[in-house]
Amino acid sequence: MPILRWIRYTAWTALAVIAFVVAAIVLGWWRVDGPGAPSRPAPTASAPIDVGGPFSLVDHTGRKVTEADYRGRPMLVFFGFTHCPEVCPTTLLEITNQLKALGSEADRLQVLFITVDPERDTPAQLALYLQSFDPRIVGLSGSVEGVEAAVKAYKAYAKKIPAEGGYTMDHTASVYVMDAQGRYRTLIDYHEDEQAALAKIRLVLK
Ligand code: NI
């Protein structure tokens, strides 16, 4: 009975295809970062990620600035606050060490420390705080709305958390590496190995 045999073959084939599709969905094979997929490559020069954008803030000397003031210079952008007990001082110290390691190579680099706590971090408070770090680091504050807009432009995170004696801020701990055209290139993670961090900074200094 060739017809019956053909039907049986077709049924088995259809069953195999359905089983494969179900397995692919369950195991997430179609996803780039699914199990079994190669680990996701680090963002590269061509990463088309829409991070960064316009901001209107005040620097630690009291000067009104926008992103246009830094165009033409590669940037490291870090969000934090001066009352931060650990992440911010550690990161600013690491950036200070990276700038030292880069020497004059880093002169073209613009490091921006944008406060997520403009209520307490006035320009004067930022100026005082930044005395402990590399003098090339610029602190930015501004209105609550201005800071919120900057956080949003960088797709960063900042949240006020009630704490003993008032409040603390939860915030993105990574450093944004931006090229001279203001385009996002990559992130330096909290406590990233110094050589890896330097390699990322050199990406935008070239
Ligand atoms: Ni912090």
Coordinates of N, CA and C and ligand atoms in Angstrom, one line a residue:
M1 N 0.9 -1.2 0.0 CA 0.0 0.0 0.0 C 0.9 1.3 0.0
P2 N 1.4 1.7 -1.1 CA 2.3 2.9 -1.2 C 1.7 4.1 -0.6
I3 N 0.4 4.3 -0.8 CA -0.3 5.6 -0.2 C -0.2 5.6 1.3
L4 N -0.6 4.4 1.9 CA -0.5 4.3 3.3 C 0.9 4.6 3.9
R5 N 1.9 4.0 3.2 CA 3.3 4.2 3.6 C 3.7 5.7 3.5
W6 N 3.2 6.3 2.4 CA 3.5 7.8 2.2 C 2.9 8.6 3.4
I7 N 1.6 8.2 3.7 CA 1.0 9.0 4.8 C 1.8 8.8 6.1
R8 N 2.2 7.6 6.3 CA 2.9 7.3 7.6 C 4.2 8.1 7.6
Y9 N 5.0 8.1 6.5 CA 6.2 8.9 6.4 C 6.0 10.3 6.7
T10 N 4.9 10.9 6.0 CA 4.6 12.3 6.2 C 4.3 12.6 7.6
A11 N 3.5 11.7 8.2 CA 3.1 11.9 9.6 C 4.3 12.0 10.5
W12 N 5.2 11.0 10.3 CA 6.4 11.0 11.2 C 7.3 12.2 10.9
T13 N 7.4 12.6 9.7 CA 8.2 13.8 9.4 C 7.6 15.0 10.0
A14 N 6.3 15.2 9.9 CA 5.6 16.3 10.6 C 5.8 16.3 12.1
L15 N 5.7 15.1 12.6 CA 5.9 15.0 14.1 C 7.3 15.4 14.5
A16 N 8.3 15.0 13.7 CA 9.7 15.4 14.0 C 9.9 16.9 13.9
V17 N 9.3 17.5 12.9 CA 9.4 19.0 12.7 C 8.8 19.7 13.9
I18 N 7.6 19.2 14.3 CA 6.9 19.8 15.5 C 7.8 19.6 16.7
A19 N 8.4 18.4 16.9 CA 9.2 18.1 18.1 C 10.4 19.1 18.1
F20 N 11.0 19.3 16.9 CA 12.2 20.2 16.8 C 11.8 21.6 17.2
V21 N 10.6 22.1 16.7 CA 10.2 23.5 17.0 C 9.9 23.6 18.4
V22 N 9.2 22.7 19.0 CA 8.9 22.7 20.5 C 10.2 22.8 21.3
A23 N 11.2 21.9 20.9 CA 12.5 21.9 21.6 C 13.2 23.2 21.5
A24 N 13.1 23.8 20.3 CA 13.8 25.0 20.1 C 13.2 26.1 20.9
I25 N 11.9 26.1 21.0 CA 11.2 27.2 21.8 C 11.5 27.0 23.3
V26 N 11.4 25.7 23.8 CA 11.7 25.4 25.2 C 13.1 25.8 25.5
L27 N 14.1 25.4 24.7 CA 15.5 25.6 25.0 C 16.0 27.0 24.7
G28 N 15.2 27.7 24.0 CA 15.6 29.1 23.7 C 16.6 29.2 22.6
W29 N 16.7 28.3 21.6 CA 17.7 28.3 20.6 C 17.7 29.5 19.7
W30 N 16.4 30.1 19.6 CA 16.3 31.2 18.7 C 16.8 32.5 19.3
R31 N 17.1 32.5 20.6 CA 17.6 33.7 21.2 C 19.1 33.8 21.1
V32 N 19.6 35.0 20.8 CA 21.0 35.2 20.7 C 21.7 34.8 22.0
D33 N 21.1 35.1 23.1 CA 21.7 34.9 24.4 C 21.1 33.7 25.1
G34 N 20.4 32.8 24.4 CA 19.8 31.7 24.9 C 20.8 30.6 25.4
P35 N 20.3 29.6 26.2 CA 21.3 28.6 26.6 C 21.8 27.9 25.4
G36 N 23.1 27.5 25.4 CA 23.7 26.8 24.3 C 24.2 27.8 23.2
A37 N 23.8 29.0 23.3 CA 24.3 30.0 22.3 C 25.7 30.5 22.8
P38 N 26.5 30.9 21.9 CA 27.8 31.4 22.3 C 27.6 32.6 23.2
S39 N 28.5 32.9 24.2 CA 28.3 34.0 25.1 C 28.2 35.3 24.3
R40 N 27.4 36.2 24.8 CA 27.2 37.4 24.1 C 28.5 38.2 24.0
P41 N 28.8 38.6 22.7 CA 30.0 39.4 22.6 C 29.9 40.8 23.3
A42 N 31.0 41.3 23.8 CA 31.0 42.6 24.4 C 30.7 43.6 23.3
P43 N 30.0 44.7 23.8 CA 29.7 45.8 22.8 C 30.9 46.3 22.1
T44 N 30.9 46.5 20.8 CA 32.1 46.9 20.1 C 31.8 48.3 19.5
A45 N 32.8 48.7 18.7 CA 32.7 50.0 18.1 C 31.4 50.2 17.3
S46 N 30.9 49.1 16.8 CA 29.8 49.2 15.9 C 28.4 49.0 16.6
A47 N 28.5 48.9 18.0 CA 27.3 48.6 18.7 C 26.3 49.8 18.5
P48 N 25.2 49.5 17.9 CA 24.2 50.6 17.6 C 23.3 50.8 18.8
I49 N 23.8 51.1 19.9 CA 23.0 51.3 21.1 C 22.7 52.7 21.4
D50 N 21.4 53.0 21.5 CA 21.0 54.4 21.6 C 21.1 54.9 23.1
V51 N 22.3 55.2 23.5 CA 22.6 55.6 24.9 C 23.3 57.0 24.8
G52 N 23.0 57.9 25.7 CA 23.6 59.2 25.6 C 22.6 60.1 24.9
G53 N 22.9 61.4 25.0 CA 22.0 62.4 24.4 C 22.1 63.7 25.1
P54 N 21.2 64.6 24.7 CA 21.3 66.0 25.2 C 21.1 66.1 26.7
F55 N 21.8 67.0 27.4 CA 21.6 67.3 28.8 C 21.9 68.8 29.0
S56 N 21.3 69.3 30.0 CA 21.5 70.7 30.4 C 21.8 70.7 31.9
L57 N 23.0 70.9 32.3 CA 23.4 70.8 33.7 C 24.3 72.0 34.1
V58 N 24.8 71.9 35.3 CA 25.8 72.9 35.8 C 27.0 72.2 36.3
D59 N 28.2 72.7 35.9 CA 29.4 72.0 36.3 C 29.8 72.4 37.7
H60 N 30.9 71.8 38.3 CA 31.2 72.1 39.7 C 31.8 73.5 39.9
T61 N 32.1 74.2 38.8 CA 32.5 75.6 38.9 C 31.3 76.5 38.8
G62 N 30.1 76.0 38.6 CA 28.9 76.8 38.5 C 28.6 77.2 37.1
R63 N 29.3 76.7 36.1 CA 29.1 77.0 34.7 C 27.9 76.2 34.1
K64 N 27.0 76.8 33.4 CA 26.0 76.0 32.7 C 26.6 75.3 31.5
V65 N 26.3 74.0 31.4 CA 26.9 73.2 30.3 C 25.8 72.3 29.7
T66 N 26.0 72.0 28.4 CA 25.2 71.0 27.7 C 26.2 70.0 27.1
E67 N 25.6 68.9 26.5 CA 26.5 67.9 25.9 C 27.3 68.5 24.8
A68 N 26.9 69.6 24.2 CA 27.6 70.2 23.1 C 29.0 70.7 23.5
D69 N 29.1 71.1 24.8 CA 30.3 71.6 25.4 C 31.4 70.6 25.3
Y70 N 31.1 69.3 25.3 CA 32.1 68.2 25.4 C 32.2 67.5 24.0
R71 N 31.4 67.9 23.0 CA 31.5 67.3 21.7 C 32.9 67.4 21.2
G72 N 33.4 66.4 20.5 CA 34.8 66.4 20.0 C 35.8 65.8 20.9
R73 N 35.3 65.5 22.1 CA 36.2 64.8 23.1 C 35.6 63.5 23.5
P74 N 36.3 62.4 23.5 CA 35.8 61.2 24.1 C 35.5 61.4 25.5
M75 N 34.5 60.7 26.0 CA 34.0 60.9 27.4 C 33.9 59.6 28.2
L76 N 34.1 59.7 29.5 CA 33.7 58.7 30.5 C 32.6 59.4 31.3
V77 N 31.4 58.7 31.3 CA 30.3 59.3 32.1 C 29.9 58.4 33.2
F78 N 29.9 58.9 34.4 CA 29.6 58.1 35.6 C 28.5 58.8 36.4
F79 N 27.5 58.1 36.8 CA 26.4 58.7 37.6 C 26.6 58.3 39.1
G80 N 26.5 59.2 40.0 CA 26.7 58.8 41.4 C 26.3 60.0 42.3
F81 N 26.8 60.0 43.5 CA 26.5 61.1 44.4 C 27.5 61.1 45.5
T82 N 27.7 62.3 46.1 CA 28.9 62.5 47.0 C 28.7 61.8 48.4
H83 N 27.5 61.5 48.8 CA 27.2 60.8 50.0 C 27.4 59.3 49.9
C84 N 27.7 58.8 48.7 CA 27.8 57.4 48.4 C 28.9 56.8 49.3
P85 N 28.6 55.7 50.0 CA 29.6 55.1 50.9 C 30.7 54.3 50.2
E86 N 30.4 53.8 49.1 CA 31.4 52.8 48.5 C 31.6 52.9 47.0
V87 N 30.5 52.7 46.3 CA 30.6 52.5 44.8 C 31.2 53.8 44.2
C88 N 30.7 55.0 44.6 CA 31.2 56.2 43.9 C 32.7 56.5 44.2
P89 N 33.1 56.5 45.5 CA 34.5 56.8 45.8 C 35.4 55.8 45.2
T90 N 35.0 54.5 45.2 CA 35.8 53.4 44.6 C 36.0 53.7 43.1
T91 N 34.9 53.9 42.4 CA 34.9 54.1 41.0 C 35.7 55.4 40.6
L92 N 35.5 56.5 41.4 CA 36.3 57.7 41.1 C 37.8 57.5 41.3
L93 N 38.1 56.7 42.3 CA 39.5 56.3 42.6 C 40.1 55.5 41.4
E94 N 39.3 54.5 41.0 CA 39.7 53.7 39.9 C 39.9 54.6 38.6
I95 N 39.0 55.5 38.4 CA 39.1 56.4 37.2 C 40.4 57.2 37.4
T96 N 40.6 57.7 38.6 CA 41.8 58.5 38.9 C 43.1 57.7 38.5
N97 N 43.1 56.4 38.9 CA 44.3 55.5 38.6 C 44.4 55.3 37.1
Q98 N 43.2 55.1 36.4 CA 43.3 54.9 35.0 C 43.8 56.1 34.3
L99 N 43.4 57.3 34.7 CA 43.9 58.6 34.1 C 45.4 58.7 34.3
K100 N 45.9 58.3 35.4 CA 47.3 58.3 35.7 C 48.1 57.3 34.8
A101 N 47.5 56.1 34.7 CA 48.1 55.1 33.8 C 48.2 55.6 32.4
L102 N 47.1 56.3 31.9 CA 47.1 56.7 30.5 C 48.0 58.0 30.3
G103 N 48.3 58.7 31.4 CA 49.2 59.9 31.3 C 48.6 60.9 30.3
S104 N 49.5 61.4 29.5 CA 49.0 62.5 28.6 C 48.1 62.0 27.5
E105 N 48.1 60.7 27.3 CA 47.1 60.1 26.4 C 45.7 60.5 26.8
A106 N 45.4 60.7 28.1 CA 44.1 60.9 28.6 C 43.7 62.4 28.6
D107 N 44.6 63.2 28.2 CA 44.3 64.7 28.2 C 43.1 65.1 27.4
R108 N 42.9 64.3 26.3 CA 41.7 64.6 25.4 C 40.4 64.0 26.0
L109 N 40.6 63.2 27.0 CA 39.4 62.5 27.6 C 38.6 63.4 28.5
Q110 N 37.3 63.4 28.4 CA 36.5 64.2 29.4 C 35.8 63.3 30.3
V111 N 36.1 63.4 31.6 CA 35.4 62.5 32.6 C 34.3 63.3 33.2
L112 N 33.1 62.8 33.2 CA 32.0 63.5 33.8 C 31.4 62.7 34.9
F113 N 31.3 63.3 36.1 CA 30.7 62.7 37.2 C 29.3 63.4 37.4
I114 N 28.2 62.7 37.0 CA 26.9 63.4 37.1 C 26.2 63.0 38.3
T115 N 25.9 63.9 39.2 CA 25.2 63.5 40.4 C 23.8 63.1 40.2
V116 N 23.3 62.1 40.9 CA 21.9 61.7 40.8 C 21.2 62.2 42.1
D117 N 21.9 63.1 42.8 CA 21.4 63.6 44.1 C 21.6 65.2 44.1
P118 N 20.9 65.8 43.1 CA 21.2 67.3 43.0 C 20.7 68.1 44.2
E119 N 19.8 67.5 45.0 CA 19.3 68.2 46.2 C 20.5 68.5 47.2
R120 N 21.4 67.5 47.4 CA 22.5 67.7 48.3 C 23.8 68.0 47.5
D121 N 23.9 67.5 46.3 CA 25.1 67.8 45.6 C 25.0 69.1 44.7
T122 N 25.2 70.2 45.4 CA 25.3 71.5 44.7 C 26.7 71.5 44.0
P123 N 26.9 72.4 43.1 CA 28.2 72.6 42.4 C 29.3 72.7 43.5
A124 N 29.1 73.5 44.5 CA 30.1 73.7 45.5 C 30.4 72.4 46.3
Q125 N 29.4 71.6 46.6 CA 29.6 70.3 47.2 C 30.4 69.3 46.3
L126 N 30.1 69.3 45.0 CA 30.8 68.5 44.0 C 32.3 68.9 44.0
A127 N 32.5 70.3 44.0 CA 33.9 70.8 43.9 C 34.7 70.3 45.1
L128 N 34.1 70.4 46.2 CA 34.8 69.9 47.4 C 35.1 68.4 47.4
Y129 N 34.1 67.7 47.0 CA 34.2 66.2 46.9 C 35.3 65.8 45.9
L130 N 35.3 66.4 44.8 CA 36.2 66.0 43.7 C 37.7 66.4 43.9
Q131 N 37.9 67.2 45.0 CA 39.3 67.5 45.4 C 40.1 66.2 45.7
S132 N 39.4 65.2 46.0 CA 40.1 63.9 46.4 C 40.5 63.1 45.2
F133 N 40.1 63.5 44.0 CA 40.3 62.7 42.8 C 41.1 63.5 41.7
D134 N 41.3 62.8 40.6 CA 42.0 63.5 39.5 C 41.3 64.8 39.1
P135 N 42.1 65.9 39.0 CA 41.5 67.2 38.8 C 40.8 67.3 37.4
R136 N 41.1 66.3 36.5 CA 40.4 66.4 35.2 C 39.0 65.9 35.3
I137 N 38.6 65.4 36.4 CA 37.2 64.9 36.5 C 36.3 66.1 36.8
V138 N 35.2 66.2 35.9 CA 34.3 67.3 36.1 C 33.0 66.8 36.7
G139 N 32.5 67.5 37.7 CA 31.3 67.2 38.4 C 30.1 68.0 37.8
L140 N 29.0 67.3 37.6 CA 27.8 68.0 37.0 C 26.6 67.8 37.9
S141 N 25.9 68.9 38.2 CA 24.7 68.9 38.9 C 23.7 69.7 38.2
G142 N 22.6 70.1 38.8 CA 21.6 70.9 38.1 C 20.3 70.8 38.8
S143 N 19.2 71.1 38.1 CA 17.9 70.9 38.6 C 17.5 69.5 38.7
V144 N 16.5 69.1 39.5 CA 16.1 67.7 39.6 C 15.7 67.2 38.2
E145 N 15.0 68.1 37.5 CA 14.5 67.7 36.1 C 15.7 67.5 35.2
G146 N 16.7 68.4 35.3 CA 17.8 68.3 34.4 C 18.6 67.0 34.6
V147 N 18.7 66.7 35.9 CA 19.4 65.4 36.2 C 18.6 64.2 35.8
E148 N 17.3 64.3 36.0 CA 16.5 63.2 35.6 C 16.6 62.9 34.1
A149 N 16.6 64.0 33.3 CA 16.7 64.0 31.9 C 18.1 63.3 31.4
A150 N 19.1 63.7 32.1 CA 20.4 63.1 31.8 C 20.5 61.6 32.1
V151 N 19.9 61.2 33.3 CA 19.8 59.8 33.7 C 19.0 59.0 32.6
K152 N 17.9 59.6 32.1 CA 17.1 59.0 31.1 C 17.8 58.9 29.8
A153 N 18.5 59.9 29.4 CA 19.3 59.9 28.1 C 20.3 58.8 28.1
Y154 N 20.9 58.5 29.2 CA 21.9 57.5 29.3 C 21.3 56.1 29.7
K155 N 20.0 56.0 29.7 CA 19.3 54.8 30.1 C 19.9 54.3 31.4
A156 N 20.3 55.2 32.3 CA 20.8 54.8 33.6 C 19.7 54.7 34.6
Y157 N 20.1 54.3 35.8 CA 19.1 54.1 36.9 C 19.5 54.8 38.1
A158 N 18.5 55.5 38.7 CA 18.8 56.2 40.0 C 17.5 56.2 40.8
K159 N 17.6 55.8 42.1 CA 16.4 55.8 42.9 C 16.7 56.2 44.3
K160 N 15.9 57.0 44.9 CA 16.1 57.5 46.3 C 15.6 56.4 47.2
I161 N 16.4 56.0 48.2 CA 16.0 54.9 49.1 C 16.1 55.5 50.6
P162 N 15.0 55.4 51.3 CA 15.0 55.9 52.7 C 16.1 55.2 53.5
A163 N 16.8 55.9 54.3 CA 17.9 55.4 55.1 C 18.0 56.1 56.4
E164 N 18.8 55.6 57.3 CA 19.0 56.2 58.6 C 19.5 57.6 58.3
G165 N 18.9 58.6 59.0 CA 19.4 60.0 58.8 C 18.9 60.7 57.6
G166 N 18.0 60.1 56.8 CA 17.5 60.7 55.6 C 17.3 59.7 54.5
Y167 N 18.2 59.7 53.5 CA 18.0 58.9 52.4 C 19.4 58.6 51.7
T168 N 19.4 57.5 50.9 CA 20.6 57.2 50.1 C 20.1 57.0 48.7
M169 N 21.0 56.9 47.8 CA 20.6 56.7 46.4 C 21.2 55.4 45.8
D170 N 20.3 54.7 45.2 CA 20.7 53.5 44.5 C 20.9 54.0 43.0
H171 N 22.0 53.5 42.4 CA 22.3 54.0 41.1 C 23.1 53.1 40.2
T172 N 23.1 53.3 38.9 CA 23.9 52.5 38.0 C 25.4 52.7 38.4
A173 N 26.1 51.5 38.4 CA 27.5 51.5 38.9 C 28.5 51.5 37.8
S174 N 28.0 51.3 36.5 CA 28.9 51.2 35.4 C 29.3 52.6 34.9
V175 N 30.5 52.6 34.2 CA 31.0 53.9 33.6 C 30.7 53.8 32.1
Y176 N 30.1 54.8 31.5 CA 29.8 54.8 30.1 C 31.0 55.4 29.3
V177 N 31.4 54.6 28.3 CA 32.5 55.1 27.5 C 31.9 55.6 26.2
M178 N 32.1 56.9 25.9 CA 31.5 57.6 24.8 C 32.6 58.1 23.8
D179 N 32.3 58.0 22.5 CA 33.3 58.5 21.6 C 33.2 60.0 21.4
A180 N 34.1 60.6 20.6 CA 34.2 62.0 20.5 C 33.0 62.6 19.8
Q181 N 32.2 61.8 19.2 CA 30.9 62.3 18.6 C 29.7 62.1 19.5
G182 N 30.0 61.7 20.8 CA 29.0 61.5 21.7 C 28.2 60.2 21.6
R183 N 28.8 59.3 20.8 CA 28.1 58.0 20.6 C 28.6 56.9 21.7
Y184 N 27.7 56.2 22.2 CA 28.0 55.1 23.1 C 28.9 54.0 22.5
R185 N 30.0 53.7 23.2 CA 30.8 52.6 22.7 C 30.8 51.4 23.6
T186 N 30.9 51.5 24.9 CA 30.9 50.4 25.8 C 30.7 50.8 27.2
L187 N 30.7 49.9 28.2 CA 30.6 50.1 29.6 C 31.8 49.6 30.3
I188 N 32.3 50.3 31.3 CA 33.3 49.7 32.2 C 32.5 49.3 33.5
D189 N 32.6 48.1 33.8 CA 31.9 47.6 35.0 C 32.5 48.0 36.3
Y190 N 31.7 47.9 37.3 CA 32.3 48.2 38.7 C 33.3 47.2 39.0
H191 N 34.5 47.7 39.4 CA 35.6 46.8 39.8 C 36.2 46.0 38.6
E192 N 36.0 46.6 37.4 CA 36.6 45.9 36.2 C 38.1 45.9 36.3
D193 N 38.7 44.8 35.8 CA 40.2 44.7 35.8 C 40.8 46.0 35.1
E194 N 41.8 46.5 35.7 CA 42.4 47.8 35.2 C 42.8 47.7 33.7
Q195 N 43.5 46.6 33.3 CA 43.9 46.5 31.9 C 42.7 46.5 31.0
A196 N 41.7 45.8 31.4 CA 40.5 45.7 30.5 C 39.8 47.1 30.4
A197 N 39.8 47.8 31.5 CA 39.2 49.2 31.5 C 40.1 50.1 30.6
L198 N 41.4 50.0 30.7 CA 42.2 50.9 29.9 C 42.1 50.6 28.4
A199 N 41.9 49.3 28.1 CA 41.7 48.9 26.7 C 40.4 49.6 26.2
K200 N 39.4 49.6 27.0 CA 38.1 50.2 26.6 C 38.2 51.7 26.4
I201 N 39.0 52.3 27.3 CA 39.2 53.8 27.2 C 40.0 54.1 25.9
R202 N 41.0 53.3 25.6 CA 41.8 53.5 24.4 C 41.0 53.4 23.2
L203 N 39.9 52.6 23.2 CA 39.0 52.4 22.0 C 38.6 53.8 21.5
V204 N 38.3 54.7 22.5 CA 37.7 56.0 22.1 C 38.8 57.1 22.0
L205 N 40.0 56.8 22.4 CA 41.1 57.8 22.3 C 41.8 57.7 21.0
K206 N 41.6 56.6 20.3 CA 42.3 56.4 19.0 C 42.0 57.5 18.0
Ligands
NI1 NI 27.5 55.6 44.5

